[in-house]
């Protein structure tokens, strides 16, 4: 018998749970499906949120040929073979066959290049699925020919709807006497992943082949502990482990951080995925408290890209320990978010005239650049001058933290502002 997750796979949008921003009435994907005008797109989101299901619903609704490729097992040869099948099997004026590529982020540049012509001339409509940011993993020419739709983890409400639907309609679960007494652990371990939720239900049902089943938090926890799931770089614990890794770095625990790093290495995780998270952590969590952290993380990323496994574990370990042992500051992260909030609130404030570029005579006549003071012409390479728009001239976005490195920076800014006050 098929696994529960496969038995419960929706066949139409009416049965689909979650992603209301894409599939509810009037939403973009539903409109595309209902009108039959499908363009190539990429679905980006964590595991178990319905990427593959959406692709299949599109194909079944439009009744067009549906070809699938896995980036893990397919090379350029397989891509070209599928494109030839799609081209030869298409009737005049019929809709383009759909080519669904799971884990498209794992395709090499040459594999992605082999898709370009078929996507551009309409031989196939490409639907890609990825758990990684397409901006990093999909080549620009292919990305420019596809819309990117972001899928979100299922909400607690969505997971509970799915659970009750499975208990009431599945050919196996509906025959059992199952009572749901508690759901906290079930929702926590599912983590927004529909496939994980159904896997837990199936595990519990299989472990108790007879009698009534009462689902409690302790039953869920005990069942998962007795049947531990190995690290799955394709999804199951992928996000849980990387979350623990980053939080251990943020919490200045190098031992925990190196342990979670080892878990990912042993599980065969993509080294560039780990390195990319280290770069983000260096900027977000260490920041101005130790600017060298970003340099070291970036160097680790470059080293890993050049040498790969197994030696890549060494620069990753070095960067991990250095970041975890570094002082922490998120003031740069908060500052840019504060500024973005202000931009959303106050809109496009005009640039002060003296800060504007004046490459033409007309611009100079209009006062562009007039009155600008070149700081290097003044003592200390500083002079009082307004840089923010008039409406925001007194705003402060960066609030320095109390770390030695940031104190140096904030002391310098304080001296400059004292000069402003005197002048």
Coordinates of C-alpha atoms in Angstrom, one line a residue:
X1 CA 0.0 0.0 0.0
X2 CA 1.1 3.5 -0.7
X3 CA 2.4 5.7 2.2
X4 CA -0.2 7.9 3.9
X5 CA 1.2 11.1 2.5
X6 CA 0.8 9.7 -1.1
X7 CA -2.7 8.4 -0.4
X8 CA -3.7 11.9 0.9
X9 CA -2.2 13.8 -2.0
X10 CA -4.9 16.3 -3.2
X11 CA -6.0 15.9 -6.8
X12 CA -7.6 19.3 -7.2
X13 CA -7.3 22.8 -5.7
X14 CA -10.6 22.3 -3.8
X15 CA -8.8 19.6 -1.7
X16 CA -5.5 21.5 -1.4
X17 CA -4.7 22.9 2.1
X18 CA -2.5 25.9 2.6
X19 CA -0.9 28.5 0.3
X20 CA -4.1 30.6 0.2
X21 CA -2.1 33.5 -1.2
X22 CA -1.6 31.5 -4.3
X23 CA -4.6 29.2 -4.7
X24 CA -7.6 31.0 -3.1
X25 CA -10.3 32.5 -5.3
X26 CA -8.7 35.3 -7.4
X27 CA -5.1 34.3 -6.4
X28 CA -2.5 34.1 -9.1
X29 CA -2.0 30.4 -9.5
X30 CA -5.7 29.6 -9.4
X31 CA -6.3 32.2 -12.1
X32 CA -3.6 30.7 -14.2
X33 CA -5.1 27.2 -13.8
X34 CA -8.7 28.3 -14.4
X35 CA -7.8 30.2 -17.5
X36 CA -5.5 27.6 -18.8
X37 CA -2.7 30.1 -19.4
X38 CA 0.2 28.7 -17.6
X39 CA 3.6 30.2 -17.8
X40 CA 6.8 28.7 -16.5
X41 CA 7.3 29.2 -12.8
X42 CA 9.4 28.0 -9.8
X43 CA 7.9 27.1 -6.4
X44 CA 10.2 28.0 -3.6
X45 CA 9.5 26.8 -0.1
X46 CA 10.4 24.3 2.7
X47 CA 9.6 20.6 2.5
X48 CA 6.1 19.3 2.8
X49 CA 4.2 22.4 1.8
X50 CA 2.7 21.1 -1.5
X51 CA 5.1 22.0 -4.3
X52 CA 4.9 18.7 -6.1
X53 CA 1.2 18.5 -5.5
X54 CA 0.6 21.9 -7.1
X55 CA 2.5 20.9 -10.2
X56 CA 0.5 17.7 -10.6
X57 CA -2.8 19.6 -10.0
X58 CA -1.8 22.0 -12.8
X59 CA -1.1 19.1 -15.2
X60 CA -4.3 17.1 -14.3
X61 CA -6.5 20.2 -14.5
X62 CA -5.2 21.2 -17.9
X63 CA -5.0 17.6 -19.1
X64 CA -1.5 18.1 -20.7
X65 CA 1.4 15.6 -20.8
X66 CA 3.4 15.8 -17.5
X67 CA 7.1 14.9 -17.5
X68 CA 9.2 14.8 -14.3
X69 CA 12.9 14.9 -13.7
X70 CA 14.8 14.8 -10.4
X71 CA 17.9 17.0 -10.3
X72 CA 19.6 14.3 -8.2
X73 CA 19.4 11.5 -10.8
X74 CA 19.1 13.3 -14.1
X75 CA 21.9 14.7 -16.3
X76 CA 21.9 16.8 -19.5
X77 CA 21.2 13.6 -21.5
X78 CA 18.0 12.9 -19.6
X79 CA 16.9 16.6 -19.9
X80 CA 17.3 16.5 -23.7
X81 CA 15.5 13.2 -24.0
X82 CA 12.5 14.5 -22.1
X83 CA 12.4 17.7 -24.2
X84 CA 12.5 15.6 -27.4
X85 CA 9.5 13.5 -26.1
X86 CA 7.6 16.7 -25.3
X87 CA 8.3 18.2 -28.7
X88 CA 7.4 15.0 -30.6
X89 CA 4.2 14.3 -28.6
X90 CA 2.7 17.8 -28.9
X91 CA -0.2 18.3 -31.2
X92 CA -0.7 21.5 -33.3
X93 CA -2.0 24.4 -31.1
X94 CA -2.2 22.2 -28.0
X95 CA -1.0 23.5 -24.7
X96 CA 2.7 22.9 -24.0
X97 CA 3.6 19.8 -22.0
X98 CA 4.6 20.5 -18.4
X99 CA 8.2 19.6 -17.3
X100 CA 8.4 19.3 -13.5
X101 CA 11.9 19.4 -12.1
X102 CA 12.1 18.6 -8.4
X103 CA 15.1 20.1 -6.5
X104 CA 16.0 22.3 -9.4
X105 CA 18.6 24.0 -7.3
X106 CA 20.7 20.8 -7.6
X107 CA 20.9 21.2 -11.4
X108 CA 24.3 22.2 -12.6
X109 CA 24.8 25.2 -14.9
X110 CA 25.1 23.0 -18.0
X111 CA 21.9 21.2 -17.0
X112 CA 20.0 24.4 -16.6
X113 CA 21.5 25.8 -19.9
X114 CA 20.0 22.7 -21.7
X115 CA 16.5 23.8 -20.6
X116 CA 16.7 27.4 -21.9
X117 CA 15.7 26.9 -25.5
X118 CA 12.8 24.6 -24.8
X119 CA 11.4 27.0 -22.1
X120 CA 11.9 30.1 -24.3
X121 CA 10.2 28.7 -27.4
X122 CA 7.4 27.0 -25.5
X123 CA 8.3 23.4 -26.2
X124 CA 7.7 22.8 -22.5
X125 CA 6.2 24.8 -19.6
X126 CA 8.7 24.5 -16.8
X127 CA 7.6 24.1 -13.2
X128 CA 10.5 23.9 -10.8
X129 CA 10.5 23.1 -7.1
X130 CA 13.2 24.2 -4.7
X131 CA 13.9 24.5 -1.0
X132 CA 16.7 27.0 -1.7
X133 CA 16.6 30.6 -2.8
X134 CA 16.4 30.5 -6.6
X135 CA 18.4 33.8 -6.8
X136 CA 21.5 31.8 -5.6
X137 CA 20.8 28.5 -7.3
X138 CA 19.1 29.1 -10.6
X139 CA 21.0 30.7 -13.5
X140 CA 19.9 34.2 -14.4
X141 CA 18.7 33.5 -18.0
X142 CA 16.5 30.7 -16.8
X143 CA 15.3 32.6 -13.7
X144 CA 14.3 35.6 -15.9
X145 CA 11.9 33.3 -17.9
X146 CA 10.1 32.0 -14.8
X147 CA 7.9 33.6 -12.1
X148 CA 8.9 32.7 -8.6
X149 CA 6.2 31.8 -6.1
X150 CA 7.0 31.5 -2.4
X151 CA 5.2 28.7 -0.5
X152 CA 4.9 29.0 3.3
X153 CA 4.9 26.3 6.0
X154 CA 1.4 25.2 6.9
X155 CA -0.2 27.0 9.8
X156 CA -1.4 25.1 12.9
X157 CA -4.9 25.5 11.6
X158 CA -3.9 24.0 8.2
X159 CA -2.2 21.1 9.8
X160 CA -5.2 20.3 12.0
X161 CA -7.5 20.5 9.0
X162 CA -5.2 18.0 7.2
X163 CA -5.1 15.7 10.3
X164 CA -8.9 15.6 10.6
X165 CA -9.3 15.1 6.9
X166 CA -6.9 12.1 7.0
X167 CA -8.5 10.6 10.0
X168 CA -12.0 10.8 8.4
X169 CA -11.2 9.9 4.8
X170 CA -8.1 7.7 4.6
X171 CA -8.8 4.0 3.8
X172 CA -6.7 2.9 6.8
X173 CA -7.1 5.6 9.4
X174 CA -10.8 5.9 8.9
X175 CA -11.2 2.2 9.9
X176 CA -9.4 2.7 13.2
X177 CA -10.7 4.1 16.5
X178 CA -8.5 7.1 16.9
X179 CA -9.1 9.9 19.4
X180 CA -7.0 13.1 19.3
X181 CA -6.6 14.3 22.9
X182 CA -3.6 16.6 22.5
X183 CA -2.0 18.2 19.5
X184 CA 0.9 20.4 20.9
X185 CA 3.6 17.8 20.2
X186 CA 2.1 16.8 16.9
X187 CA 2.2 20.4 15.6
X188 CA 5.6 21.1 17.1
X189 CA 7.3 18.1 15.5
X190 CA 5.5 18.7 12.2
X191 CA 6.9 22.2 11.9
X192 CA 4.6 23.3 9.2
X193 CA 5.4 20.2 7.1
X194 CA 2.3 18.3 5.9
X195 CA 4.3 15.3 4.9
X196 CA 5.9 15.1 8.3
X197 CA 2.5 15.4 10.0
X198 CA 1.1 12.5 8.0
X199 CA 4.3 10.5 8.6
X200 CA 3.8 10.8 12.4
X201 CA 0.2 9.7 12.2
X202 CA 1.2 6.7 10.1
X203 CA 4.0 5.8 12.5
X204 CA 1.6 5.9 15.5
X205 CA -1.1 3.9 13.7
X206 CA 1.5 1.3 12.5
X207 CA 2.9 0.9 16.0
X208 CA -0.5 0.1 17.5
X209 CA -2.1 -2.4 15.0
X210 CA -5.0 -3.2 17.4
X211 CA -7.3 -1.4 19.8
X212 CA -8.1 2.3 20.3
X213 CA -5.5 4.9 19.8
X214 CA -5.5 8.1 21.9
X215 CA -3.1 10.6 20.5
X216 CA -1.4 12.6 23.3
X217 CA 1.8 14.7 23.4
X218 CA 3.6 12.0 25.3
X219 CA 2.6 9.3 22.7
X220 CA 3.9 11.5 19.9
X221 CA 7.2 12.2 21.7
X222 CA 7.7 8.6 22.7
X223 CA 6.9 7.3 19.2
X224 CA 9.4 9.6 17.6
X225 CA 12.1 8.8 20.1
X226 CA 11.6 5.1 19.5
X227 CA 11.9 5.6 15.8
X228 CA 14.5 8.3 15.3
X229 CA 14.7 9.8 11.8
X230 CA 18.2 10.2 10.4
X231 CA 19.2 13.6 9.1
X232 CA 17.6 14.1 5.7
X233 CA 19.3 16.7 3.5
X234 CA 16.3 16.7 1.2
X235 CA 13.9 17.9 3.8
X236 CA 12.8 16.0 6.9
X237 CA 15.3 17.5 9.4
X238 CA 17.0 19.8 7.1
X239 CA 15.5 23.0 8.5
X240 CA 15.5 21.8 12.2
X241 CA 19.2 21.1 12.1
X242 CA 20.2 24.3 10.4
X243 CA 18.0 26.2 12.9
X244 CA 19.8 24.6 15.8
X245 CA 23.2 25.3 14.2
X246 CA 22.5 29.0 13.7
X247 CA 20.9 29.4 17.2
X248 CA 23.9 27.8 18.8
X249 CA 26.2 30.2 17.1
X250 CA 24.0 33.1 18.1
X251 CA 24.0 31.8 21.6
X252 CA 27.8 31.7 21.7
X253 CA 28.0 27.9 22.3
X254 CA 30.8 26.6 20.0
X255 CA 30.4 23.0 21.2
X256 CA 26.8 22.9 20.3
X257 CA 27.4 24.6 17.0
X258 CA 30.2 22.2 16.0
X259 CA 28.0 19.3 16.9
X260 CA 25.2 20.5 14.6
X261 CA 27.8 21.1 11.9
X262 CA 28.9 17.5 12.3
X263 CA 25.3 16.3 12.0
X264 CA 25.0 18.1 8.7
X265 CA 28.4 16.9 7.4
X266 CA 27.6 13.3 8.3
X267 CA 24.2 13.6 6.6
X268 CA 25.8 14.7 3.3
X269 CA 24.5 18.3 3.4
X270 CA 25.5 20.6 0.6
X271 CA 28.7 22.4 1.9
X272 CA 27.7 25.6 0.1
X273 CA 24.4 25.6 2.0
X274 CA 26.2 25.5 5.3
X275 CA 28.7 28.1 4.2
X276 CA 26.0 30.5 3.0
X277 CA 24.3 30.3 6.4
X278 CA 27.6 31.1 8.1
X279 CA 27.9 34.3 6.0
X280 CA 24.4 35.3 6.9
X281 CA 25.0 34.6 10.6
X282 CA 28.2 36.6 10.5
X283 CA 26.4 39.7 9.2
X284 CA 23.2 39.3 11.2
X285 CA 24.3 38.0 14.6
X286 CA 28.0 39.1 15.0
X287 CA 27.8 42.2 12.8
X288 CA 29.7 45.3 14.0
X289 CA 30.8 43.6 17.2
X290 CA 33.4 41.8 15.2
X291 CA 33.5 42.8 11.5
X292 CA 36.2 40.3 10.8
X293 CA 33.6 37.5 11.3
X294 CA 32.0 38.3 7.9
X295 CA 35.4 38.3 6.2
X296 CA 36.2 34.8 7.7
X297 CA 32.8 33.4 6.9
X298 CA 33.1 34.7 3.3
X299 CA 36.6 33.2 3.1
X300 CA 35.2 29.9 4.3
X301 CA 32.5 30.0 1.6
X302 CA 35.2 30.6 -1.1
X303 CA 37.3 27.7 0.3
X304 CA 34.4 25.3 0.4
X305 CA 33.4 26.2 -3.1
X306 CA 36.9 25.4 -4.3
X307 CA 37.7 22.2 -2.4
X308 CA 34.3 20.6 -1.5
X309 CA 34.1 17.5 0.7
X310 CA 35.7 16.1 2.8
X311 CA 38.4 18.8 3.3
X312 CA 35.7 21.5 3.3
X313 CA 34.7 20.5 6.8
X314 CA 37.9 22.2 8.1
X315 CA 37.2 25.8 7.0
X316 CA 33.6 25.3 8.0
X317 CA 34.6 24.2 11.4
X318 CA 37.0 27.1 11.8
X319 CA 34.4 29.6 10.8
X320 CA 31.7 28.0 13.0
X321 CA 33.9 28.1 16.1
X322 CA 35.1 31.7 15.4
X323 CA 31.5 33.0 14.9
X324 CA 30.2 31.2 18.0
X325 CA 33.1 32.6 20.1
X326 CA 32.7 36.1 18.8
X327 CA 30.9 38.9 20.6
X328 CA 27.4 39.5 19.1
X329 CA 25.6 42.5 17.7
X330 CA 22.5 42.7 15.5
X331 CA 22.5 46.5 15.3
X332 CA 23.2 46.6 11.5
X333 CA 20.4 44.1 10.9
X334 CA 18.0 46.2 13.0
X335 CA 19.2 49.5 11.4
X336 CA 18.4 48.5 7.9
X337 CA 15.0 47.1 9.0
X338 CA 14.3 50.4 10.8
X339 CA 15.2 52.3 7.6
X340 CA 13.0 50.0 5.5
X341 CA 10.1 50.6 7.8
X342 CA 10.6 54.4 7.5
X343 CA 10.7 54.1 3.7
X344 CA 7.4 52.2 3.7
X345 CA 5.9 54.8 6.0
X346 CA 7.2 58.0 4.5
X347 CA 7.6 57.0 0.9
X348 CA 10.1 58.4 -1.6
X349 CA 11.4 61.5 0.2
X350 CA 13.3 63.9 -2.2
X351 CA 17.1 63.9 -2.1
X352 CA 18.4 67.3 -0.8
X353 CA 19.7 69.4 -3.8
X354 CA 23.2 69.7 -2.5
X355 CA 23.5 65.8 -2.5
X356 CA 22.3 65.4 -6.1
X357 CA 24.6 64.7 -9.0
X358 CA 24.9 67.4 -11.6
X359 CA 26.4 66.0 -14.8
X360 CA 24.6 68.5 -17.1
X361 CA 24.5 72.3 -17.3
X362 CA 20.7 72.3 -16.7
X363 CA 21.1 70.4 -13.5
X364 CA 23.7 72.8 -12.3
X365 CA 21.4 75.7 -13.1
X366 CA 18.6 74.1 -11.1
X367 CA 20.9 74.0 -8.1
X368 CA 21.9 70.3 -8.1
X369 CA 25.1 69.8 -6.1
X370 CA 25.2 73.4 -5.1
X371 CA 26.5 73.9 -1.6
X372 CA 27.9 70.4 -1.2
X373 CA 30.8 70.3 1.2
X374 CA 33.5 67.7 0.4
X375 CA 34.4 66.3 3.8
X376 CA 38.1 65.6 3.0
X377 CA 38.6 69.3 2.5
X378 CA 38.0 69.9 6.2
X379 CA 40.0 69.1 9.4
X380 CA 39.4 65.6 10.6
X381 CA 37.7 64.7 7.2
X382 CA 34.4 65.9 8.6
X383 CA 32.1 68.9 8.3
X384 CA 28.6 69.6 9.4
X385 CA 26.1 68.8 6.6
X386 CA 22.6 67.5 6.1
X387 CA 22.4 64.1 4.5
X388 CA 18.9 62.9 5.2
X389 CA 15.8 64.2 3.4
X390 CA 14.4 67.4 5.1
X391 CA 11.4 65.5 6.6
X392 CA 13.7 62.9 8.2
X393 CA 16.7 65.1 9.1
X394 CA 16.6 64.2 12.8
X395 CA 15.9 60.4 12.4
X396 CA 18.2 57.8 13.9
X397 CA 18.2 54.3 12.5
X398 CA 21.4 52.8 13.9
X399 CA 21.4 52.3 17.6
X400 CA 24.9 51.0 18.6
X401 CA 25.3 48.2 21.1
X402 CA 27.6 48.2 24.0
X403 CA 30.5 46.2 22.6
X404 CA 34.1 47.4 22.3
X405 CA 34.1 47.6 18.5
X406 CA 30.8 49.5 18.3
X407 CA 31.8 51.8 21.1
X408 CA 34.7 53.0 18.9
X409 CA 32.3 53.6 16.1
X410 CA 29.7 55.3 18.2
X411 CA 32.3 57.5 20.0
X412 CA 33.4 58.7 16.6
X413 CA 29.9 59.5 15.5
X414 CA 29.2 61.2 18.9
X415 CA 32.2 63.5 18.4
X416 CA 31.0 64.4 14.9
X417 CA 27.5 65.2 16.3
X418 CA 29.1 67.4 19.0
X419 CA 30.7 69.4 16.3
X420 CA 27.3 69.7 14.6
X421 CA 25.9 71.1 17.8
X422 CA 28.7 73.6 18.2
X423 CA 28.3 74.8 14.6

